[in-house]
Structure formats: C-alpha cells, structure tokens
Short mmCIF file of C-alpha atoms and ligand atoms in Angstrom, two decimals:
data_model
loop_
_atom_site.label_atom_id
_atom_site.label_comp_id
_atom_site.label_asym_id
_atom_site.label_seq_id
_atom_site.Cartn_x
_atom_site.Cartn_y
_atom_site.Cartn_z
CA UNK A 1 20.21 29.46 84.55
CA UNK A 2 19.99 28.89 88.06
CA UNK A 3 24.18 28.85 88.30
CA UNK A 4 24.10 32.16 87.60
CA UNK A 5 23.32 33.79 90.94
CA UNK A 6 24.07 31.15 93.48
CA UNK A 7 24.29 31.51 97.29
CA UNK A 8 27.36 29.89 98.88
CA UNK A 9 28.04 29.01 101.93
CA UNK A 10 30.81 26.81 101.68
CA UNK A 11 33.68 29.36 102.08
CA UNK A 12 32.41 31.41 104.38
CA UNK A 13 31.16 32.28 107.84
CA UNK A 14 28.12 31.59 109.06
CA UNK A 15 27.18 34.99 109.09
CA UNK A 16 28.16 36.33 106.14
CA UNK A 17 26.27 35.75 103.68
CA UNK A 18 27.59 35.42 100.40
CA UNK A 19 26.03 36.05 96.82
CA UNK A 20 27.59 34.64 93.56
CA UNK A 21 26.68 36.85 90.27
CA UNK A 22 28.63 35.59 87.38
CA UNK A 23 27.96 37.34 83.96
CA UNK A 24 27.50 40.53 85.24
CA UNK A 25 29.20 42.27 81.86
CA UNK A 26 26.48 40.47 79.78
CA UNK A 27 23.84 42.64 81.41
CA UNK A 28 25.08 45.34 79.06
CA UNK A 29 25.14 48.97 79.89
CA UNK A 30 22.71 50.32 82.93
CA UNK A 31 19.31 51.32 81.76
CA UNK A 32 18.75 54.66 81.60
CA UNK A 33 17.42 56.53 85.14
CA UNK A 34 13.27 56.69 83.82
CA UNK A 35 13.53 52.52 83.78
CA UNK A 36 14.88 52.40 86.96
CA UNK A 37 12.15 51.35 88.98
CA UNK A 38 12.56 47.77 86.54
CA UNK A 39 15.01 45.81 87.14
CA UNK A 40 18.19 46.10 85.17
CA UNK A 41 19.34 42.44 85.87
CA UNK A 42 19.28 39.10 85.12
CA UNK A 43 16.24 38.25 87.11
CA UNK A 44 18.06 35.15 88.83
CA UNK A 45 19.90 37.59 90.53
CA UNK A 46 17.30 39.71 91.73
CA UNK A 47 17.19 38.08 95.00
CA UNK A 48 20.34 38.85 95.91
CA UNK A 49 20.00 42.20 95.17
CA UNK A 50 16.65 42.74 96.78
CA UNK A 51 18.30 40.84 99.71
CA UNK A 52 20.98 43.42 99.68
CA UNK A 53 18.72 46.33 99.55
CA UNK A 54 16.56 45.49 102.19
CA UNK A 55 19.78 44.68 104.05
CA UNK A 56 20.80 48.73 103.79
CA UNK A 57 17.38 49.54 104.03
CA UNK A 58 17.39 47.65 107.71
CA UNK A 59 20.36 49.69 108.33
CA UNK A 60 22.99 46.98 107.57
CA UNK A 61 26.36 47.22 106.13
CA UNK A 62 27.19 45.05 102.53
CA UNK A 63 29.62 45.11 100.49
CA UNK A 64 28.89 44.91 96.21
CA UNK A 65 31.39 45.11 93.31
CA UNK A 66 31.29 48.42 91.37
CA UNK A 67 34.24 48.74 88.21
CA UNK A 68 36.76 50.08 90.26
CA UNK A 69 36.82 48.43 93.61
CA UNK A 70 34.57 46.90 95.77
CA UNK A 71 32.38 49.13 97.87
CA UNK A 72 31.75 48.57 101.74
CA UNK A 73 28.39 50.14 101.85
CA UNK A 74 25.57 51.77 104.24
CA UNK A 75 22.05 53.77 103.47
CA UNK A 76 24.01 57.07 103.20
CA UNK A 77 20.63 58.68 104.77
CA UNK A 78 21.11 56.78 108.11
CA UNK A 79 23.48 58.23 110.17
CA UNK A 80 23.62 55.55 112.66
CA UNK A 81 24.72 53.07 110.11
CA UNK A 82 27.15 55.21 108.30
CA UNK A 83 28.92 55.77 112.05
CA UNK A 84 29.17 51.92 112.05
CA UNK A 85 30.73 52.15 109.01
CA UNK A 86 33.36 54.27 109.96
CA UNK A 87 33.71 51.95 113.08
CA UNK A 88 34.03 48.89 110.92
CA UNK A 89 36.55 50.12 108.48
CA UNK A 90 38.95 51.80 111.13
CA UNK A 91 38.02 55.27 109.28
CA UNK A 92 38.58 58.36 111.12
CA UNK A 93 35.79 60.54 111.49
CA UNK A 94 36.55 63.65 109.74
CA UNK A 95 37.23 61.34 106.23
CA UNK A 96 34.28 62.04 104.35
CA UNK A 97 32.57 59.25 101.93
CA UNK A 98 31.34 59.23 98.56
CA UNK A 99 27.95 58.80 97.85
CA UNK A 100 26.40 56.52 94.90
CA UNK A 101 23.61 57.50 93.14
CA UNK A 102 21.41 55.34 90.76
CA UNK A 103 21.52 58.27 88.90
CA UNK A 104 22.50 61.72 87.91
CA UNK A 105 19.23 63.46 87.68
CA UNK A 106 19.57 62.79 91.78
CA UNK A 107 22.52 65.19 91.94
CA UNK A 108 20.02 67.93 93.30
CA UNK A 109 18.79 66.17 96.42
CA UNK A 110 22.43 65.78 97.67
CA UNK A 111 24.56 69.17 95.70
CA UNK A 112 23.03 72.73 96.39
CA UNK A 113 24.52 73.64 93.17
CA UNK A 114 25.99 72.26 90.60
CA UNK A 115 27.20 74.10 87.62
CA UNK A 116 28.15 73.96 84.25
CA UNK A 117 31.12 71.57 85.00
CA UNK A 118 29.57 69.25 86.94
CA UNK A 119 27.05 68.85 84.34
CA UNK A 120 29.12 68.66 81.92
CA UNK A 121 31.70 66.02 83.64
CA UNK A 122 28.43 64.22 84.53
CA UNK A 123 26.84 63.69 81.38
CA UNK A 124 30.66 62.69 79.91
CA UNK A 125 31.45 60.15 82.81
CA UNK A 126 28.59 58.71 84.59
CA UNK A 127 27.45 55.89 84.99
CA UNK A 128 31.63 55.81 85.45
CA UNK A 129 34.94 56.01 87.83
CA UNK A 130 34.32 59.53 88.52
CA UNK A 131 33.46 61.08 91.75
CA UNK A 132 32.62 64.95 91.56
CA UNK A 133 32.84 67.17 94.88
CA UNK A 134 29.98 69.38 94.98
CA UNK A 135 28.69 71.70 97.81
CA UNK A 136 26.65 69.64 100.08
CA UNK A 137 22.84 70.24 100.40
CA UNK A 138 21.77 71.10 103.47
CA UNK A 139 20.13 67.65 104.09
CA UNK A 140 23.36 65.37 103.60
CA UNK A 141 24.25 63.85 106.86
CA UNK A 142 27.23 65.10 108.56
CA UNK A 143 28.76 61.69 109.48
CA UNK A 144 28.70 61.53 105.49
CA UNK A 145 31.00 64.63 104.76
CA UNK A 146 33.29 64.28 107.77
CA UNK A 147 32.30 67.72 108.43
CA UNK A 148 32.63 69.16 105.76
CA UNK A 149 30.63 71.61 103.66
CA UNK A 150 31.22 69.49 100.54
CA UNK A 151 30.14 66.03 99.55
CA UNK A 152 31.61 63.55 97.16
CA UNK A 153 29.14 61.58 94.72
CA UNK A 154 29.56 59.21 91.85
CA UNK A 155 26.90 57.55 89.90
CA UNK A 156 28.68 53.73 89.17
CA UNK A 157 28.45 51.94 86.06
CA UNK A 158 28.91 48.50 87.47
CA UNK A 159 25.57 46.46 86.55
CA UNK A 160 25.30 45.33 90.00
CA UNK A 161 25.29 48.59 91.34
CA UNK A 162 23.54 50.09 89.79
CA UNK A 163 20.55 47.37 90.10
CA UNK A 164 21.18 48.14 93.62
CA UNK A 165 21.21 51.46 93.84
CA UNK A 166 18.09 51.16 91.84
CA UNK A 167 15.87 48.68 94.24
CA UNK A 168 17.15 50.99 97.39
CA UNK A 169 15.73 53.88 95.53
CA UNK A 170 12.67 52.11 95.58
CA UNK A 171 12.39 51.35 99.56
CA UNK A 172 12.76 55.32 99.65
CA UNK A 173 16.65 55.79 100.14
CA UNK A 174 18.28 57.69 97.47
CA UNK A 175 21.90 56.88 98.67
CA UNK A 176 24.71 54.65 99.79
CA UNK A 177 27.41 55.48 101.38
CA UNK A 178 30.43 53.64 99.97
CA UNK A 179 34.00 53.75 100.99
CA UNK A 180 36.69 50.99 99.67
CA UNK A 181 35.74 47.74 101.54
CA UNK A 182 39.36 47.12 102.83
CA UNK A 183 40.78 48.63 106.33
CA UNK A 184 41.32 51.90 106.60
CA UNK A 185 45.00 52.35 104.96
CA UNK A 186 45.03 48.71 103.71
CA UNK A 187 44.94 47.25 100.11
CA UNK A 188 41.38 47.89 98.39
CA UNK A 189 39.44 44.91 97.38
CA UNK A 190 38.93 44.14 93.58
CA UNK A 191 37.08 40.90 94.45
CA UNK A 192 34.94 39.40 96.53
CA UNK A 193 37.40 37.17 98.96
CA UNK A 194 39.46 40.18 99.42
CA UNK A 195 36.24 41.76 101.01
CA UNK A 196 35.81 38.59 102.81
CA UNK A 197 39.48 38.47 103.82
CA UNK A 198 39.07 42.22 105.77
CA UNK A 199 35.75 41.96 107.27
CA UNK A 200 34.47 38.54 107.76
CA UNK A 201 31.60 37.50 108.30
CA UNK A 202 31.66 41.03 110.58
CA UNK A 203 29.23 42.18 107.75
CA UNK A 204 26.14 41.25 106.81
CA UNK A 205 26.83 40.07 103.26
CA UNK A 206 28.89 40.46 100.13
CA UNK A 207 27.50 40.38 96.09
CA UNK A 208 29.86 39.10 94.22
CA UNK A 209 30.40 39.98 91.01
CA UNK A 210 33.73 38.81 89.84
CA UNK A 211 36.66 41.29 89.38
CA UNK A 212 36.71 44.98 89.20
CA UNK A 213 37.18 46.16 85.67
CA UNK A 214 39.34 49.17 86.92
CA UNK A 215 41.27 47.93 89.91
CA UNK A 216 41.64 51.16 91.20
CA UNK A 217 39.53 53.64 92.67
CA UNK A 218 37.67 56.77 90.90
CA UNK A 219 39.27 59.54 89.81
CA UNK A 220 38.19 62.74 92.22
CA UNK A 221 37.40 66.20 91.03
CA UNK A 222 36.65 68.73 93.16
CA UNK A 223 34.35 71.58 92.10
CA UNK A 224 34.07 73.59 95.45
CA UNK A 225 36.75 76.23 94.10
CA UNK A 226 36.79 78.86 91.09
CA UNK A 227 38.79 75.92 89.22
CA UNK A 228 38.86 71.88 88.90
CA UNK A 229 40.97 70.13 91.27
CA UNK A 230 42.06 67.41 90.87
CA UNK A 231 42.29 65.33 94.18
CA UNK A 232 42.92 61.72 92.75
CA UNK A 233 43.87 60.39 89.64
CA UNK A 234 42.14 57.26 88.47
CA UNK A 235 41.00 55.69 85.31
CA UNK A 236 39.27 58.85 83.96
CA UNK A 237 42.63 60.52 82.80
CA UNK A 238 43.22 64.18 83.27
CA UNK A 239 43.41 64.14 79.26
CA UNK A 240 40.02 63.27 79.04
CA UNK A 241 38.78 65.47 81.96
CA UNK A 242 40.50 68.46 80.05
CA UNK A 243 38.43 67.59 76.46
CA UNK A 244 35.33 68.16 78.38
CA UNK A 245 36.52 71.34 81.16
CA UNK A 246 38.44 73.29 78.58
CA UNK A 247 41.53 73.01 80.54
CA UNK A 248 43.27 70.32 82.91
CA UNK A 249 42.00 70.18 86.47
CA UNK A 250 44.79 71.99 88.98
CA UNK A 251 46.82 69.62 91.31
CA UNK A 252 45.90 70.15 95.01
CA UNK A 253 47.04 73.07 97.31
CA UNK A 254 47.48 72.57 100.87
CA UNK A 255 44.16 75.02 101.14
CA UNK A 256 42.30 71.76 98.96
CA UNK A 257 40.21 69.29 100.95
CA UNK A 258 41.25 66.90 102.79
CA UNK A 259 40.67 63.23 101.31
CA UNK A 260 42.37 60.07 102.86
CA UNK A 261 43.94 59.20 99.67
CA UNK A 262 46.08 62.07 99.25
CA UNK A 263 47.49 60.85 102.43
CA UNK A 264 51.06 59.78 101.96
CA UNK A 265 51.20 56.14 103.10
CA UNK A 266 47.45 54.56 102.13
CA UNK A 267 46.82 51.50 99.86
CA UNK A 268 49.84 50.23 101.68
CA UNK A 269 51.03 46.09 101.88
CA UNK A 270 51.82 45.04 105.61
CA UNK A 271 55.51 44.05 104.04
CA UNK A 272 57.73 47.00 103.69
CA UNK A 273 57.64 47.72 99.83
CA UNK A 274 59.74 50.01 97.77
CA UNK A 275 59.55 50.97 94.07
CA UNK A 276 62.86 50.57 92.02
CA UNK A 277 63.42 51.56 88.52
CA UNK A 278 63.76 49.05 86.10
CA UNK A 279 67.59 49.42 86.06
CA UNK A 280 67.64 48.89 89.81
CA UNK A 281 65.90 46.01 89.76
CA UNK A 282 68.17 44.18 87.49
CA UNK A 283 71.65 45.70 88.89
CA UNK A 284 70.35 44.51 92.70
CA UNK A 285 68.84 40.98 91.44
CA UNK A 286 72.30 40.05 89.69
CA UNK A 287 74.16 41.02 93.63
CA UNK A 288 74.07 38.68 96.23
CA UNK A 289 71.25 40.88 97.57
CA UNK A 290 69.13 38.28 96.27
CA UNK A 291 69.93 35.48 98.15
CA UNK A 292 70.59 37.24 101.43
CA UNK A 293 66.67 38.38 101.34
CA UNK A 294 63.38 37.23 101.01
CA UNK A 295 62.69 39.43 98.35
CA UNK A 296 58.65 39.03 96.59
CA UNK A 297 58.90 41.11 93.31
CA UNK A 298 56.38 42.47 91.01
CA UNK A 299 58.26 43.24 87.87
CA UNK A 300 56.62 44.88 84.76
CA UNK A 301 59.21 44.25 81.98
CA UNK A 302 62.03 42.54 83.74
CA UNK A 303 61.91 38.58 83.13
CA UNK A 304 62.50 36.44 86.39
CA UNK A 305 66.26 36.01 86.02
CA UNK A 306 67.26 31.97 86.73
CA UNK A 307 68.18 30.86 90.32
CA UNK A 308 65.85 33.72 91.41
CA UNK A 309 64.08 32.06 94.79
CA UNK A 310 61.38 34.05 95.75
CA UNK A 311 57.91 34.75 94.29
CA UNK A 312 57.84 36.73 90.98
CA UNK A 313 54.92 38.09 89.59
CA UNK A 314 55.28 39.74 85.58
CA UNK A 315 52.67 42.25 85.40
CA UNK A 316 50.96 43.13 82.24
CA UNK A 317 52.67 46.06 80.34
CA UNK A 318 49.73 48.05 79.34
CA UNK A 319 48.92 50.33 82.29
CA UNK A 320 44.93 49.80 82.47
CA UNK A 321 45.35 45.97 82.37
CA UNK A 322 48.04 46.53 85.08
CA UNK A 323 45.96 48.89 87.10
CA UNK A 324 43.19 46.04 87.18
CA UNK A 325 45.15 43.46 88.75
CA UNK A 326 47.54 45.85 91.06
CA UNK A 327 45.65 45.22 93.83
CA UNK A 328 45.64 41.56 93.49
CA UNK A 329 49.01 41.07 92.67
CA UNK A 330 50.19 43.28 96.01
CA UNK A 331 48.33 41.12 98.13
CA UNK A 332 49.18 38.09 97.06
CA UNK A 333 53.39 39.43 97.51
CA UNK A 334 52.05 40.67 101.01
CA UNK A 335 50.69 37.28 102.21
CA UNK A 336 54.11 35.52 101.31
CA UNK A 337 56.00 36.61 104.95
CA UNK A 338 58.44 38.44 102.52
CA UNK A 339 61.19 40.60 104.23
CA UNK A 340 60.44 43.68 101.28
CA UNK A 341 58.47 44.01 98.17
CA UNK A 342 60.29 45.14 95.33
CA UNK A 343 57.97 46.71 92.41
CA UNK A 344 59.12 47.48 89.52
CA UNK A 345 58.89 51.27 88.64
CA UNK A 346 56.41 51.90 85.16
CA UNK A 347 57.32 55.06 83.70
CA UNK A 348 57.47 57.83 85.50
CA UNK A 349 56.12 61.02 83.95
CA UNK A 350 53.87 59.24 81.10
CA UNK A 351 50.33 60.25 81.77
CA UNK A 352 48.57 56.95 81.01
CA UNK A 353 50.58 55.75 84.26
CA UNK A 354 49.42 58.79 86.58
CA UNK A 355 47.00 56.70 88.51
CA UNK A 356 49.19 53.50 89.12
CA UNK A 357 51.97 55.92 89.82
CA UNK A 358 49.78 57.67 92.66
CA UNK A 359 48.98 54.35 94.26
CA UNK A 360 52.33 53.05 94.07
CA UNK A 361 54.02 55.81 95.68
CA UNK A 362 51.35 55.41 98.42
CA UNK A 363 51.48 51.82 98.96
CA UNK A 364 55.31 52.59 99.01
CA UNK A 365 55.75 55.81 101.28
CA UNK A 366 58.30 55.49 103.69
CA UNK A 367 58.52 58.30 106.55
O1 LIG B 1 36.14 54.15 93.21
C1 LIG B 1 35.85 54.62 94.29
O2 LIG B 1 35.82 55.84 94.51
C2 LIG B 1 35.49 53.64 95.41
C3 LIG B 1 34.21 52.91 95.04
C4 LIG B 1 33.71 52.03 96.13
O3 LIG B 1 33.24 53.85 94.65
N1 LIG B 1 35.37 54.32 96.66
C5 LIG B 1 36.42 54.82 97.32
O4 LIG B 1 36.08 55.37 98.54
O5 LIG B 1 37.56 54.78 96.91
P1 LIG B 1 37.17 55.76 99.63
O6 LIG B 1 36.37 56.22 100.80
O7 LIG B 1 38.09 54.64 99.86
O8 LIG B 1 37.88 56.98 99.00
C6 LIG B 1 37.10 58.13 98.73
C7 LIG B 1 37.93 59.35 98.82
C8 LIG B 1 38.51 59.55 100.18
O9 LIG B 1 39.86 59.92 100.00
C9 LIG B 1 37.69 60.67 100.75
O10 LIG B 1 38.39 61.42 101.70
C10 LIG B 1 37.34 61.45 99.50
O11 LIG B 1 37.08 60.46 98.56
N2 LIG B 1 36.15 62.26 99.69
C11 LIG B 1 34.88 61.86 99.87
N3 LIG B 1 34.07 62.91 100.09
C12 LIG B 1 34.84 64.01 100.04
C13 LIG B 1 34.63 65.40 100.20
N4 LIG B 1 33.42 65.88 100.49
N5 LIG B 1 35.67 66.23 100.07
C14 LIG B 1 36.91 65.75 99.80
N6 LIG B 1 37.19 64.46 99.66
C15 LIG B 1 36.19 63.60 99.76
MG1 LIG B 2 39.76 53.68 100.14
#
C-alpha cells in the first residue's frame, strides 16, 4: 500500500517537492459535496494532499492533475498569491483565471447570479471539463478576473482535485485559482514532468497523478450575455451543450470577452509548426523536401513512408484518444531541434474534431 503515494526526490530539485499518486481512477467518482469534509481518497495519499492544502493555505503556489490538464494553482481568495501567479506563469494581467470549486452548491459565494443555464449546464457537467462564466460576486478578487466583471469557475472531476479542493475548504478557503501550469503561450502540461519541465523546482510542489484523461483544456461557456457563448471548445462538445441549452452556444463576437485562448498563436511548440492535409503530407514526403529538412511529423493516418529520417509519431485516429496525448506528442517533436513540425490535418469541419482543431490552428498560427 505504501507505493501508492510515494514522495520522490530523485528527479527533482531540491525544492520542489514532488508527490507520486498512482491509482487515482480507482478512487471512483468524487463523493458528493455533503461528504466533503471526509476524505475522498485513498488515505495513503492524504498526506500529500493535506501537504498541498496547507501549502495554498500558506499562500504557496502547487501544481495538481485535474482530467484535462494540469493546474498551476493559488488560494484564489489571496490576492497576493494569485499576483505571483501571474508573475510565475508570464500571464498578463488583464487574463482572468478560472476558479475550482469542490463543489457546485459554492457557485453563490463567487456568481451574483446564476440562472437557469448555469444550473442546468452545472448539474449536466460538473464535477467535469466545463468552465461556466458567470457575473462575478462582489467579493471575487480582482487579480482573479483580470478586471473584469465576470469570473470563470469549474468544479473538476479529477479525484485528486477534488480531495484538494475539499481539505482547502476545510482550512476556510473556498477557492483555487488555476490556470494551465505551462508558460504563458507554451504547451499545457498533461503530466507531471511537463509541470516540472516549465517551473522547476520555482514552485513549491507538484501531485502527481499520472496523465490527464482529456489532454486538453475545458470547454468555456460564457453566460454574461442574453445567449451562450461559446469561448472554447473542449471535450464537452457543443452537441452535448445544445441537448441541455435548447440550442448551440453562439461563436464569439469581437464584443465577447477576452480569454487568452482565443488568442491566435497560444498552445504553440518553440519549432515553427504547420498543419498540412493529409494529401500534402504525402505529395511533400515523396519530394526531396524530405531530405533537404529536418522535418518531425505527427501524422494521424499516414504510415511513416521508408527512408523517412526524422522522428514520426502515428497518432491515434479517434479524436478523444488523440486529444489526450496531443500535448505530449507536440512536445516531444518540439524538443527534437527540428527545423518545422509537420501535423497532419484531422478532418476539418467534423464536430468531434472541433477542439483538437482549435488547438491546432493555435499551436500553428503564423502572422
Ligand atoms: O481545463 C482547464 O480549463 C484548465 C484546468 C487547469 O482547469 N485551466 C485552464 O486555464 O485552461 P487557463 O488559464 O490556461 O485558461 C483559462 C481560460 C483563459 O483563456 C482565460 O482568459 C479564460 O479561461 N477566462 C477565465 N476567466 C474568464 C472570464 N471571467 N471571462 C472570460 N474568460 C475567462
Ligand atoms: Mg492555458
């Protein structure tokens, strides 16, 4: 039993310290919010978390796993530590974060209203990769919203989390401030050395809890307006946010809020990537092109043609499995010294591809 939440120290700085939970899946699904005050988790693991939580409590910044990408987090009700936040990822200031709750019923401490759809998309998604935006009570810190009258909050499903959430709840914070833990711009981290690989030991520790179920990040609805926006797509499909709204959320207007990824170039490799159709990729890799570059390629349905020299990575076909190891994949091409990245294009208009298809054209943008 004891392997199952070990504390490392072997790979990393002396700083940082550095929490192995394996088996995190086995805990099952989150208790429900009236059990909170117990802990959810396997209680070799406890320690870690209560580590953690003290951690934010103390004002520190950690980073924990949640099921779509790692989280670089601070006690969202201490403004102090949210500014180093911002300071630590890069972030400019007027990029508001979300906000993780243990759980929903704690949407009225941080939304002065809410509404039937928020409800609604509540008590569908959450615990889940869905982050609502909600008119900000008057009590949310403004270092939190960027400024902005509205604030973003999910409730996560992760396990670990959630037990987190849950413990900081107890030592009286209701909130934590979470942004991707990756650079601002940069690849997000769907495991625990990518977290280590941005920050370092310049945090105070990581949980690790294996890889992100998702890969990428939450989808985003805004509920400031008359209607739904939608300002990012993510695992929770616009298909499945129309069952429950009646309708689809609207794409964003140039009136919608801003949020850093609906910036053009974000998620984005160091190595100058491009995204070629399937065609492409084939017609250019049977030129001399292929010889004459360094090319790194992550190809979808294309095999590796023979004599090819560079790194080739086959990504699965289906797009959630793909979506989970995106990430992954794009830095390990990155970290090769590659002259470009060549991805190969999944299809384009086919709406269980929406969300890879944002990130790709983002980690792709060229101006
Ligand atoms: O899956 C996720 O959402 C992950 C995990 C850690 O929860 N978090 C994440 O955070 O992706 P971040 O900061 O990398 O992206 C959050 C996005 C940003 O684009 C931010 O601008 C937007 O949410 N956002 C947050 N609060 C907002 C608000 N009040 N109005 C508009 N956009 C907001
Ligand atoms: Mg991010």
């Amino acid at each position: 039993m004891r392997g199952d939440c070990t504390r490392s120290t072997a790979a990393t700085a002396q700083r940082l310290e550095f929490y192995q939970i394996r088996e995190a899946r086995r805990w099952g699904r989150c208790r429900p919010v009236e059990n909170r005050g117990r802990s959810a988790v396997n209680p070799v693991a406890f320690e870690a978390i209560e580590r953690a939580a003290q951690l934010l409590h103390d004002g520190a910044l950690i980073a924990f796993p949640t099921e779509t990408v790692y989280g670089l987090g601070a006690d969202a009700r201490n403004a102090d530590a949210v500014r180093r936040l911002f300071a630590m990822k890069g972030r400019p200031a007027d990029h508001p974060v979300i906000v993780h709750l243990a759980g929903a019923d704690l949407l009225p401490r941080w939304a002065r209203e809410t509404g039937a759809s928020a409800e609604a998309l509540a008590e569908a998604f959450w615990p889940g990769p869905l982050t609502l935006i909600l008119p900000r009570a008057s009590t949310v810190l403004d270092v939190v919203t960027g400024g902005q009258d509205s604030v973003g909050l999910r409730v996560p499903a992760h396990p670990i989390a959630h037990a987190l959430l849950a413990r900081l709840l107890v030592l009286g914070s209701d909130g934590i401030a979470a942004p991707s833990a990756n650079r601002f711009g940069r690849i997000s981290a769907t495991n625990a050395r990518h977290v280590a690989e941005e920050f370092g030991n310049a945090i105070a520790l990581v949980l690790d809890g294996g890889s992100s179920r998702h890969g990428i990040e939450s989808t985003i609805v805004d509920l400031t307006t008359d209607e739904p926006v939608l300002l990012r797509p993510g695992a929770i499909t616009v298909e499945a946010l129309r069952r429950v709204l009646g309708s689809a959320p609207r794409t964003p207007s140039s009136q919608s809020p801003r949020a850093s990824g609906t910036l053009a170039l974000h998620y984005a490799p160091r190595t100058a990537a491009r995204l070629v159709s399937p065609d492409e990729l084939a017609r250019a890799l049977s030129t001399s092109t292929r010889t004459a570059m360094n090319i790194a390629v992550l190809a979808r349905s294309i095999e590796k043609p023979t004599g090819f020299a560079g790194t080739w990575i086959r990504a699965p076909e289906k797009s959630a499995a793909y979506a989970r190891d995106l990430y992954a994949s794009l830095r390990t091409l990155d970290a090769l010294g590659a002259d470009e990245i060549w991805i190969e294009a999944p299809p384009p208009d086919d709406p269980d591809w929406a969300a890879v298809n944002d990130r790709l054209r983002k980690a792709t943008y060229r101006q």
